[in-house]
Amino acid sequence: MPRELQIERELSRTEAGSERTERLASLLTLSYEPMLVWQLNGPIEFWNTGAERLYGFAPEEAIGRSSHALLQTKFPIEFTELIAELQNRGYWSGELRHVCKDGREVIVESRLQLFSDGTVIEVNRDVTERTQVKADLRESEQQLRWLASIVQFSDDAIVSKNLDGIITSWNKGAERVFGYTAEEAVGRPITIVIPQDRQDEERTILTRIRRGERIEHFETVRQRKHGSLIWVSLTISPVKNAEGKIVGASKVARDITEQKRTSDQIATLAREAEHRSKNLLANVQAMVNLSQADAVADLKKAIEGRIQALANVHSLFVASRWIGAELSAIATQEFAPYSAAGEKRVRIDGPQVLLEPDTAQAVAVSLHELATNAAKYGALSTANGHVDLKWSHEANGRLNLRWMEAGGPTVQPPTRRGFGGRVIEQMIAQLKGKSRFDWRAEGLVCEITLRV
């Protein structure tokens, strides 16, 4: 081959190689992906358009500076460890965090390639948005798991159903409240927990849910697996799909049986207290109307004593939650002022008998009147006098109460019936009982008969 032709061909190949090199350099320079070249222990030597687009630094601002200082690189491992791996393997890949010119932080997937002359080519891909989406998804999943855990282990029954009333979910609270396991309940109609006489409630509820209504704090009765009835407070909300169409309902049921029972007890006690208060005021009014005395001071003292007798027996009612008062407790309380220094001037003997409030009040006032009269005129007015109080409770419910005085002044039958006697007769008569007074010379005997 002529020398001139050989030189011409070599020149053509050289020109073609130069063109390919220029095209490759142009592609790298204009690439969308950020690319930079730096020396292992030196500055940036190449900075392409992708790097300028992502980081905001122009080539003249980047070339000649340390890339790690310029971008404030945050490495996932120690930098010395990264360089050692790069030198041993010839490459390194992983996630880096960079700070852009405007202060934004970006996350990139980076691959570093080391050449024998110490040159490093770094190719980065911006994954900031993708990483954030992943983080958001993880957070959403954690929130969903957290919410699911709350629903699953809530003390309240949380149930979902479709628009046909078929149960689609059933939490632990529902198992506890209604007695059915999730396996037993899911797929069955919600009417399994609705008593037969309340089945219409479900149709009304589903109609309102289809209209998009929310039902709050609806108190009703539901039936447990084995038939027992419980009071529940229901909150029911429509459930919509992604298109906004109502496809079912979620229901939260709280067992309020105990609260209901307590509320009913409070209402009952309130009615009982009202009745007792009216009864007490009626007794006080009767005593005031019947009271007589020669002096205002004596009248005041007499009324105060009778009201105190009622107050004393009421303290016993409080201790028994208004069930009543035990007869021996009433007697002991009334006779306490007449037992000084351990000496019992009044001796009581009888079985335990629980008196209802009305009867207990009448007996308390009667014993007060008898004791007051004995202290003024009878056995308790002298040092050696004493009183025996005995009672018996027969099988037919009749209570026989016997008051016997002895050791006091000789008794003279009264010429007229005193206030104390009239009070006893009236209060015992109101309970359809009988009272009898026997004014014996050795002491008064009073017998009271009541049905308790």
CSV table of C-alpha atoms in Angstrom, one decimal:
chain,number,residue,atom,x,y,z
A,1,MET,CA,0.0,0.0,0.0
A,2,PRO,CA,1.4,3.4,-0.9
A,3,ARG,CA,2.6,5.4,2.1
A,4,GLU,CA,0.3,8.3,1.4
A,5,LEU,CA,-2.8,6.1,1.4
A,6,GLN,CA,-1.8,4.5,4.7
A,7,ILE,CA,-1.3,7.9,6.4
A,8,GLU,CA,-4.7,9.1,5.0
A,9,ARG,CA,-6.5,6.0,6.5
A,10,GLU,CA,-4.8,6.5,9.9
A,11,LEU,CA,-5.8,10.1,9.9
A,12,SER,CA,-9.4,9.1,9.1
A,13,ARG,CA,-9.5,6.6,12.0
A,14,THR,CA,-8.0,9.2,14.3
A,15,GLU,CA,-10.6,11.8,13.3
A,16,ALA,CA,-13.4,9.2,13.8
A,17,GLY,CA,-12.1,8.3,17.3
A,18,SER,CA,-11.9,11.9,18.2
A,19,GLU,CA,-15.5,12.5,17.1
A,20,ARG,CA,-16.7,9.5,19.1
A,21,THR,CA,-14.8,10.9,22.2
A,22,GLU,CA,-16.4,14.3,21.7
A,23,ARG,CA,-19.9,12.8,21.4
A,24,LEU,CA,-19.3,10.7,24.5
A,25,ALA,CA,-18.0,13.7,26.4
A,26,SER,CA,-21.0,15.7,25.2
A,27,LEU,CA,-23.4,13.0,26.4
A,28,LEU,CA,-21.8,12.8,29.8
A,29,THR,CA,-21.8,16.6,30.1
A,30,LEU,CA,-25.4,17.0,29.1
A,31,SER,CA,-26.7,13.8,30.9
A,32,TYR,CA,-29.7,14.3,33.2
A,33,GLU,CA,-28.1,12.2,35.9
A,34,PRO,CA,-25.6,14.1,38.1
A,35,MET,CA,-22.1,13.1,37.3
A,36,LEU,CA,-18.8,14.4,38.7
A,37,VAL,CA,-15.2,13.4,38.6
A,38,TRP,CA,-12.8,14.0,41.5
A,39,GLN,CA,-9.4,12.8,42.6
A,40,LEU,CA,-9.2,10.4,45.5
A,41,ASN,CA,-7.3,13.0,47.5
A,42,GLY,CA,-8.1,16.0,45.5
A,43,PRO,CA,-10.7,18.4,44.0
A,44,ILE,CA,-13.6,18.1,41.5
A,45,GLU,CA,-12.3,17.9,37.9
A,46,PHE,CA,-15.6,17.4,36.0
A,47,TRP,CA,-19.2,18.6,36.8
A,48,ASN,CA,-22.0,17.9,34.3
A,49,THR,CA,-25.3,19.6,33.6
A,50,GLY,CA,-27.2,17.0,35.7
A,51,ALA,CA,-25.1,17.9,38.7
A,52,GLU,CA,-25.7,21.6,38.1
A,53,ARG,CA,-29.5,21.0,37.8
A,54,LEU,CA,-29.7,19.0,41.0
A,55,TYR,CA,-27.3,20.9,43.3
A,56,GLY,CA,-27.6,24.4,41.8
A,57,PHE,CA,-23.8,25.0,41.6
A,58,ALA,CA,-22.4,26.0,38.1
A,59,PRO,CA,-19.3,24.1,36.9
A,60,GLU,CA,-17.1,27.1,37.7
A,61,GLU,CA,-18.4,27.1,41.3
A,62,ALA,CA,-17.7,23.3,41.7
A,63,ILE,CA,-14.6,22.5,39.8
A,64,GLY,CA,-11.5,22.8,41.9
A,65,ARG,CA,-13.3,22.3,45.2
A,66,SER,CA,-13.7,19.2,47.4
A,67,SER,CA,-17.1,17.6,46.6
A,68,HIS,CA,-17.7,16.5,50.2
A,69,ALA,CA,-17.1,20.0,51.5
A,70,LEU,CA,-19.1,21.6,48.7
A,71,LEU,CA,-22.2,19.3,49.1
A,72,GLN,CA,-21.8,18.8,52.9
A,73,THR,CA,-22.0,15.1,52.3
A,74,LYS,CA,-23.5,12.8,54.9
A,75,PHE,CA,-22.1,9.3,54.6
A,76,PRO,CA,-23.9,6.2,55.9
A,77,ILE,CA,-20.5,4.9,57.2
A,78,GLU,CA,-17.3,6.6,58.2
A,79,PHE,CA,-15.5,8.3,55.3
A,80,THR,CA,-12.3,6.4,55.9
A,81,GLU,CA,-14.2,3.1,55.8
A,82,LEU,CA,-15.8,4.1,52.5
A,83,ILE,CA,-12.5,5.0,50.9
A,84,ALA,CA,-11.0,1.7,52.1
A,85,GLU,CA,-13.8,-0.2,50.5
A,86,LEU,CA,-13.5,1.8,47.3
A,87,GLN,CA,-9.8,1.0,47.1
A,88,ASN,CA,-10.2,-2.7,47.9
A,89,ARG,CA,-13.1,-3.3,45.5
A,90,GLY,CA,-12.7,-0.6,43.0
A,91,TYR,CA,-16.2,0.7,43.5
A,92,TRP,CA,-18.7,1.7,46.2
A,93,SER,CA,-22.5,2.1,46.1
A,94,GLY,CA,-24.9,3.4,48.6
A,95,GLU,CA,-27.1,6.3,49.8
A,96,LEU,CA,-25.7,9.7,50.4
A,97,ARG,CA,-27.3,12.9,51.6
A,98,HIS,CA,-26.2,16.2,50.0
A,99,VAL,CA,-27.1,19.9,50.7
A,100,CYS,CA,-27.9,22.0,47.6
A,101,LYS,CA,-26.9,25.5,47.0
A,102,ASP,CA,-30.3,26.7,48.1
A,103,GLY,CA,-30.1,24.8,51.4
A,104,ARG,CA,-32.3,21.9,50.4
A,105,GLU,CA,-31.2,18.4,51.5
A,106,VAL,CA,-31.4,15.7,48.8
A,107,ILE,CA,-31.0,12.0,49.0
A,108,VAL,CA,-29.1,10.2,46.2
A,109,GLU,CA,-28.3,6.7,45.2
A,110,SER,CA,-24.6,7.0,44.5
A,111,ARG,CA,-22.1,4.8,42.7
A,112,LEU,CA,-18.4,5.6,42.9
A,113,GLN,CA,-15.9,4.0,40.4
A,114,LEU,CA,-12.1,4.2,41.2
A,115,PHE,CA,-9.6,4.1,38.4
A,116,SER,CA,-5.9,3.2,38.7
A,117,ASP,CA,-4.7,6.8,38.5
A,118,GLY,CA,-6.8,7.7,41.6
A,119,THR,CA,-9.6,9.3,39.6
A,120,VAL,CA,-13.2,8.7,40.9
A,121,ILE,CA,-16.3,8.9,38.8
A,122,GLU,CA,-19.4,9.6,40.9
A,123,VAL,CA,-22.8,9.0,39.3
A,124,ASN,CA,-25.8,10.0,41.4
A,125,ARG,CA,-29.6,9.5,41.1
A,126,ASP,CA,-32.0,11.7,43.0
A,127,VAL,CA,-34.2,9.5,45.2
A,128,THR,CA,-35.4,12.2,47.6
A,129,GLU,CA,-39.1,12.0,46.6
A,130,ARG,CA,-39.1,8.2,46.4
A,131,THR,CA,-37.4,7.9,49.8
A,132,GLN,CA,-40.0,10.4,51.3
A,133,VAL,CA,-42.8,8.3,49.7
A,134,LYS,CA,-41.4,5.2,51.3
A,135,ALA,CA,-41.1,6.9,54.6
A,136,ASP,CA,-44.7,8.2,54.3
A,137,LEU,CA,-45.8,4.7,53.5
A,138,ARG,CA,-44.0,3.3,56.4
A,139,GLU,CA,-45.5,5.9,58.7
A,140,SER,CA,-49.0,5.3,57.2
A,141,GLU,CA,-48.5,1.5,57.7
A,142,GLN,CA,-47.4,2.1,61.3
A,143,GLN,CA,-50.4,4.4,61.9
A,144,LEU,CA,-52.7,1.8,60.4
A,145,ARG,CA,-51.2,-1.0,62.5
A,146,TRP,CA,-51.6,1.3,65.6
A,147,LEU,CA,-55.2,2.1,64.8
A,148,ALA,CA,-55.9,-1.6,64.1
A,149,SER,CA,-54.3,-2.5,67.4
A,150,ILE,CA,-56.5,0.1,69.2
A,151,VAL,CA,-59.6,-1.2,67.5
A,152,GLN,CA,-58.7,-4.9,68.1
A,153,PHE,CA,-58.0,-4.5,71.8
A,154,SER,CA,-60.5,-1.8,72.7
A,155,ASP,CA,-62.7,-2.5,75.7
A,156,ASP,CA,-65.7,-1.4,73.6
A,157,ALA,CA,-67.2,-3.6,71.0
A,158,ILE,CA,-66.2,-2.3,67.6
A,159,VAL,CA,-68.0,-4.0,64.7
A,160,SER,CA,-68.4,-3.4,61.0
A,161,LYS,CA,-71.2,-4.6,58.7
A,162,ASN,CA,-72.3,-4.2,55.1
A,163,LEU,CA,-75.6,-2.6,54.0
A,164,ASP,CA,-77.3,-6.0,54.3
A,165,GLY,CA,-76.5,-6.1,58.0
A,166,ILE,CA,-73.9,-8.9,57.6
A,167,ILE,CA,-71.0,-8.6,60.0
A,168,THR,CA,-67.6,-8.0,58.3
A,169,SER,CA,-65.3,-7.4,61.3
A,170,TRP,CA,-65.5,-8.2,65.0
A,171,ASN,CA,-62.9,-7.1,67.6
A,172,LYS,CA,-61.8,-8.5,71.0
A,173,GLY,CA,-64.1,-6.0,72.7
A,174,ALA,CA,-67.1,-7.5,70.8
A,175,GLU,CA,-66.1,-11.0,71.9
A,176,ARG,CA,-66.0,-9.8,75.5
A,177,VAL,CA,-69.3,-7.9,75.4
A,178,PHE,CA,-71.4,-10.3,73.3
A,179,GLY,CA,-69.7,-13.6,74.0
A,180,TYR,CA,-69.3,-14.6,70.3
A,181,THR,CA,-65.8,-15.1,68.9
A,182,ALA,CA,-64.8,-13.4,65.6
A,183,GLU,CA,-65.0,-16.8,63.8
A,184,GLU,CA,-68.6,-17.3,65.1
A,185,ALA,CA,-69.7,-13.7,64.3
A,186,VAL,CA,-68.1,-12.6,61.0
A,187,GLY,CA,-70.4,-13.5,58.0
A,188,ARG,CA,-73.5,-13.7,60.2
A,189,PRO,CA,-76.3,-11.1,60.4
A,190,ILE,CA,-75.9,-8.5,63.2
A,191,THR,CA,-79.3,-9.5,64.4
A,192,ILE,CA,-77.7,-12.4,66.3
A,193,VAL,CA,-77.2,-9.9,69.1
A,194,ILE,CA,-80.5,-8.1,68.9
A,195,PRO,CA,-83.4,-9.4,71.0
A,196,GLN,CA,-86.5,-10.6,69.1
A,197,ASP,CA,-88.6,-7.7,70.3
A,198,ARG,CA,-86.1,-5.1,69.0
A,199,GLN,CA,-85.4,-6.4,65.5
A,200,ASP,CA,-87.1,-3.4,64.0
A,201,GLU,CA,-84.3,-1.2,65.3
A,202,GLU,CA,-81.8,-2.7,62.8
A,203,ARG,CA,-84.0,-1.9,59.8
A,204,THR,CA,-84.3,1.7,61.1
A,205,ILE,CA,-80.6,2.0,61.7
A,206,LEU,CA,-79.7,0.7,58.2
A,207,THR,CA,-82.2,3.1,56.6
A,208,ARG,CA,-80.6,6.0,58.3
A,209,ILE,CA,-77.0,4.8,57.5
A,210,ARG,CA,-78.0,4.6,53.7
A,211,ARG,CA,-79.0,8.3,54.0
A,212,GLY,CA,-75.5,9.0,55.4
A,213,GLU,CA,-76.7,9.8,58.9
A,214,ARG,CA,-74.5,9.2,62.0
A,215,ILE,CA,-76.3,7.7,65.1
A,216,GLU,CA,-74.7,8.7,68.4
A,217,HIS,CA,-75.2,7.4,72.0
A,218,PHE,CA,-78.3,5.4,71.2
A,219,GLU,CA,-79.1,3.4,74.3
A,220,THR,CA,-80.8,0.1,73.8
A,221,VAL,CA,-80.8,-3.6,74.9
A,222,ARG,CA,-78.7,-6.3,73.2
A,223,GLN,CA,-78.5,-10.0,73.8
A,224,ARG,CA,-75.4,-12.0,74.5
A,225,LYS,CA,-74.5,-15.4,73.1
A,226,HIS,CA,-76.1,-17.4,75.9
A,227,GLY,CA,-79.3,-15.3,76.1
A,228,SER,CA,-78.6,-12.7,78.8
A,229,LEU,CA,-79.6,-9.1,78.1
A,230,ILE,CA,-77.3,-6.1,78.5
A,231,TRP,CA,-77.8,-2.4,78.1
A,232,VAL,CA,-75.5,-0.8,75.5
A,233,SER,CA,-74.8,2.7,74.2
A,234,LEU,CA,-74.3,2.6,70.4
A,235,THR,CA,-72.6,5.0,68.0
A,236,ILE,CA,-73.0,4.0,64.4
A,237,SER,CA,-71.3,5.7,61.4
A,238,PRO,CA,-71.5,5.2,57.6
A,239,VAL,CA,-68.5,3.6,55.9
A,240,LYS,CA,-67.6,4.9,52.4
A,241,ASN,CA,-65.4,3.4,49.7
A,242,ALA,CA,-62.8,5.3,47.6
A,243,GLU,CA,-65.5,6.7,45.4
A,244,GLY,CA,-67.4,8.1,48.4
A,245,LYS,CA,-70.2,5.6,48.1
A,246,ILE,CA,-71.7,4.3,51.4
A,247,VAL,CA,-71.0,0.5,51.5
A,248,GLY,CA,-71.5,-0.3,55.2
A,249,ALA,CA,-71.4,0.9,58.7
A,250,SER,CA,-69.1,0.8,61.7
A,251,LYS,CA,-70.6,0.3,65.2
A,252,VAL,CA,-69.2,1.0,68.6
A,253,ALA,CA,-71.1,-0.6,71.4
A,254,ARG,CA,-70.3,0.2,75.1
A,255,ASP,CA,-71.7,-2.0,77.8
A,256,ILE,CA,-73.6,0.3,80.2
A,257,THR,CA,-75.4,-2.3,82.2
A,258,GLU,CA,-73.7,-1.4,85.5
A,259,GLN,CA,-74.2,2.3,84.9
A,260,LYS,CA,-77.9,1.7,84.2
A,261,ARG,CA,-78.3,-0.4,87.3
A,262,THR,CA,-76.5,2.3,89.4
A,263,SER,CA,-78.7,5.0,87.8
A,264,ASP,CA,-81.9,3.0,88.6
A,265,GLN,CA,-80.7,2.4,92.2
A,266,ILE,CA,-80.0,6.1,92.6
A,267,ALA,CA,-83.5,6.9,91.2
A,268,THR,CA,-85.0,4.4,93.6
A,269,LEU,CA,-83.1,5.8,96.6
A,270,ALA,CA,-84.2,9.3,95.6
A,271,ARG,CA,-87.8,8.3,95.5
A,272,GLU,CA,-87.3,6.5,98.8
A,273,ALA,CA,-85.7,9.5,100.3
A,274,GLU,CA,-88.5,11.7,99.1
A,275,HIS,CA,-91.1,9.3,100.7
A,276,ARG,CA,-89.1,9.2,103.9
A,277,SER,CA,-88.7,12.9,104.1
A,278,LYS,CA,-92.5,13.5,103.6
A,279,ASN,CA,-93.2,10.8,106.2
A,280,LEU,CA,-90.7,12.4,108.7
A,281,LEU,CA,-92.2,15.9,108.2
A,282,ALA,CA,-95.7,14.4,108.7
A,283,ASN,CA,-94.6,12.9,112.0
A,284,VAL,CA,-92.9,16.1,113.1
A,285,GLN,CA,-96.0,18.1,112.2
A,286,ALA,CA,-98.2,15.6,114.1
A,287,MET,CA,-96.0,15.8,117.2
A,288,VAL,CA,-96.0,19.6,117.1
A,289,ASN,CA,-99.8,19.7,116.7
A,290,LEU,CA,-100.3,17.4,119.6
A,291,SER,CA,-97.6,19.0,121.9
A,292,GLN,CA,-98.8,20.7,125.0
A,293,ALA,CA,-97.0,22.3,127.9
A,294,ASP,CA,-97.6,24.9,130.6
A,295,ALA,CA,-94.6,27.0,129.5
A,296,VAL,CA,-93.0,27.8,126.2
A,297,ALA,CA,-89.6,26.5,127.4
A,298,ASP,CA,-91.1,23.1,128.4
A,299,LEU,CA,-92.9,22.9,125.0
A,300,LYS,CA,-89.7,23.6,123.2
A,301,LYS,CA,-87.8,21.0,125.2
A,302,ALA,CA,-90.4,18.4,124.6
A,303,ILE,CA,-90.5,19.0,120.8
A,304,GLU,CA,-86.7,19.0,120.6
A,305,GLY,CA,-86.5,15.6,122.4
A,306,ARG,CA,-89.1,14.0,120.0
A,307,ILE,CA,-87.4,15.4,116.9
A,308,GLN,CA,-84.0,14.1,118.3
A,309,ALA,CA,-85.5,10.6,118.6
A,310,LEU,CA,-86.5,10.7,114.9
A,311,ALA,CA,-83.0,12.0,114.0
A,312,ASN,CA,-81.4,9.1,116.0
A,313,VAL,CA,-83.3,6.4,114.2
A,314,HIS,CA,-82.6,8.1,110.8
A,315,SER,CA,-78.8,7.7,111.5
A,316,LEU,CA,-79.5,3.9,111.8
A,317,PHE,CA,-81.3,4.0,108.4
A,318,VAL,CA,-78.2,5.5,106.7
A,319,ALA,CA,-76.1,2.7,108.0
A,320,SER,CA,-78.4,0.1,106.6
A,321,ARG,CA,-79.0,2.0,103.2
A,322,TRP,CA,-82.5,2.8,104.2
A,323,ILE,CA,-83.5,-0.9,104.6
A,324,GLY,CA,-84.5,-0.2,108.2
A,325,ALA,CA,-83.2,-0.4,111.8
A,326,GLU,CA,-82.7,-3.3,114.2
A,327,LEU,CA,-84.9,-3.1,117.3
A,328,SER,CA,-82.2,-3.6,119.9
A,329,ALA,CA,-80.1,-0.8,118.3
A,330,ILE,CA,-83.1,1.6,118.5
A,331,ALA,CA,-83.6,0.7,122.2
A,332,THR,CA,-79.9,0.9,123.1
A,333,GLN,CA,-79.7,4.3,121.4
A,334,GLU,CA,-82.8,5.7,123.2
A,335,PHE,CA,-81.8,4.5,126.6
A,336,ALA,CA,-78.2,5.5,126.5
A,337,PRO,CA,-78.8,8.7,128.6
A,338,TYR,CA,-80.2,6.6,131.5
A,339,SER,CA,-77.2,4.2,131.9
A,340,ALA,CA,-74.6,6.2,133.8
A,341,ALA,CA,-71.2,4.8,134.8
A,342,GLY,CA,-72.0,1.4,133.3
A,343,GLU,CA,-75.2,1.0,135.4
A,344,LYS,CA,-78.0,-0.2,133.2
A,345,ARG,CA,-81.3,1.3,134.4
A,346,VAL,CA,-83.1,-0.1,131.4
A,347,ARG,CA,-82.7,-3.8,130.6
A,348,ILE,CA,-83.6,-5.0,127.2
A,349,ASP,CA,-84.2,-8.6,126.0
A,350,GLY,CA,-85.5,-9.9,122.7
A,351,PRO,CA,-84.5,-11.5,119.4
A,352,GLN,CA,-83.1,-9.6,116.5
A,353,VAL,CA,-85.8,-7.9,114.5
A,354,LEU,CA,-85.2,-5.6,111.6
A,355,LEU,CA,-87.9,-2.9,111.5
A,356,GLU,CA,-88.9,-1.1,108.3
A,357,PRO,CA,-88.3,2.6,108.4
A,358,ASP,CA,-92.0,3.6,109.1
A,359,THR,CA,-92.2,1.0,111.9
A,360,ALA,CA,-88.8,1.9,113.3
A,361,GLN,CA,-89.7,5.6,113.6
A,362,ALA,CA,-92.9,4.8,115.4
A,363,VAL,CA,-91.1,2.5,117.9
A,364,ALA,CA,-88.3,5.0,118.4
A,365,VAL,CA,-90.7,7.8,119.3
A,366,SER,CA,-92.8,5.5,121.5
A,367,LEU,CA,-89.7,4.4,123.5
A,368,HIS,CA,-88.6,8.0,123.8
A,369,GLU,CA,-92.0,9.0,125.2
A,370,LEU,CA,-92.0,6.1,127.7
A,371,ALA,CA,-88.4,6.8,128.8
A,372,THR,CA,-89.1,10.5,129.2
A,373,ASN,CA,-92.2,9.9,131.2
A,374,ALA,CA,-90.3,7.4,133.4
A,375,ALA,CA,-87.6,9.9,134.0
A,376,LYS,CA,-90.1,12.6,135.1
A,377,TYR,CA,-92.6,10.6,137.1
A,378,GLY,CA,-91.8,6.8,137.0
A,379,ALA,CA,-89.1,4.3,137.7
A,380,LEU,CA,-86.2,6.3,136.3
A,381,SER,CA,-87.0,9.3,138.5
A,382,THR,CA,-85.5,7.5,141.6
A,383,ALA,CA,-82.1,5.9,142.2
A,384,ASN,CA,-83.4,2.4,142.7
A,385,GLY,CA,-85.9,2.3,139.9
A,386,HIS,CA,-85.4,0.3,136.7
A,387,VAL,CA,-87.2,-0.7,133.5
A,388,ASP,CA,-87.4,-4.0,131.6
A,389,LEU,CA,-88.1,-3.9,127.9
A,390,LYS,CA,-88.9,-7.3,126.4
A,391,TRP,CA,-90.2,-8.3,123.0
A,392,SER,CA,-91.0,-11.4,121.0
A,393,HIS,CA,-91.5,-11.9,117.3
A,394,GLU,CA,-94.0,-14.6,116.4
A,395,ALA,CA,-94.1,-16.8,113.3
A,396,ASN,CA,-97.1,-14.9,111.9
A,397,GLY,CA,-95.0,-11.7,111.8
A,398,ARG,CA,-96.6,-10.2,114.9
A,399,LEU,CA,-94.2,-8.2,117.2
A,400,ASN,CA,-95.1,-8.0,120.9
A,401,LEU,CA,-93.3,-5.3,122.8
A,402,ARG,CA,-93.6,-5.0,126.6
A,403,TRP,CA,-92.4,-2.1,128.8
A,404,MET,CA,-92.4,-2.7,132.6
A,405,GLU,CA,-91.3,-0.3,135.3
A,406,ALA,CA,-90.4,-1.2,138.9
A,407,GLY,CA,-88.8,0.4,141.9
A,408,GLY,CA,-90.1,3.9,141.4
A,409,PRO,CA,-92.7,5.9,143.2
A,410,THR,CA,-96.1,4.4,143.7
A,411,VAL,CA,-98.1,4.9,140.6
A,412,GLN,CA,-101.4,6.7,140.5
A,413,PRO,CA,-103.5,6.2,137.4
A,414,PRO,CA,-103.7,9.6,135.5
A,415,THR,CA,-106.9,11.5,135.5
A,416,ARG,CA,-106.4,12.4,131.9
A,417,ARG,CA,-104.4,11.0,129.0
A,418,GLY,CA,-101.1,12.8,128.6
A,419,PHE,CA,-99.4,13.9,125.4
A,420,GLY,CA,-96.9,11.0,125.4
A,421,GLY,CA,-99.7,8.5,125.5
A,422,ARG,CA,-101.6,10.2,122.7
A,423,VAL,CA,-98.4,10.2,120.5
A,424,ILE,CA,-97.8,6.5,121.1
A,425,GLU,CA,-101.4,5.6,120.4
A,426,GLN,CA,-101.6,7.7,117.2
A,427,MET,CA,-98.3,6.5,115.7
A,428,ILE,CA,-98.9,2.8,116.5
A,429,ALA,CA,-102.5,3.1,115.2
A,430,GLN,CA,-101.2,4.5,111.9
A,431,LEU,CA,-99.4,1.2,111.4
A,432,LYS,CA,-102.6,-0.7,112.3
A,433,GLY,CA,-101.1,-1.7,115.6
A,434,LYS,CA,-102.4,-1.6,119.2
A,435,SER,CA,-101.0,0.0,122.4
A,436,ARG,CA,-102.3,-0.6,125.9
A,437,PHE,CA,-101.3,1.1,129.2
A,438,ASP,CA,-101.6,-0.6,132.6
A,439,TRP,CA,-101.0,1.9,135.5
A,440,ARG,CA,-100.1,-0.6,138.2
A,441,ALA,CA,-99.1,0.7,141.6
A,442,GLU,CA,-95.5,-0.8,141.3
A,443,GLY,CA,-95.0,0.7,137.9
A,444,LEU,CA,-96.4,1.4,134.5
A,445,VAL,CA,-96.7,-1.5,132.1
A,446,CYS,CA,-97.1,-0.7,128.4
A,447,GLU,CA,-97.8,-3.3,125.7
A,448,ILE,CA,-97.5,-2.6,122.0
A,449,THR,CA,-98.5,-5.0,119.3
A,450,LEU,CA,-97.4,-4.6,115.6
A,451,ARG,CA,-97.2,-6.7,112.5
A,452,VAL,CA,-93.7,-6.4,111.0
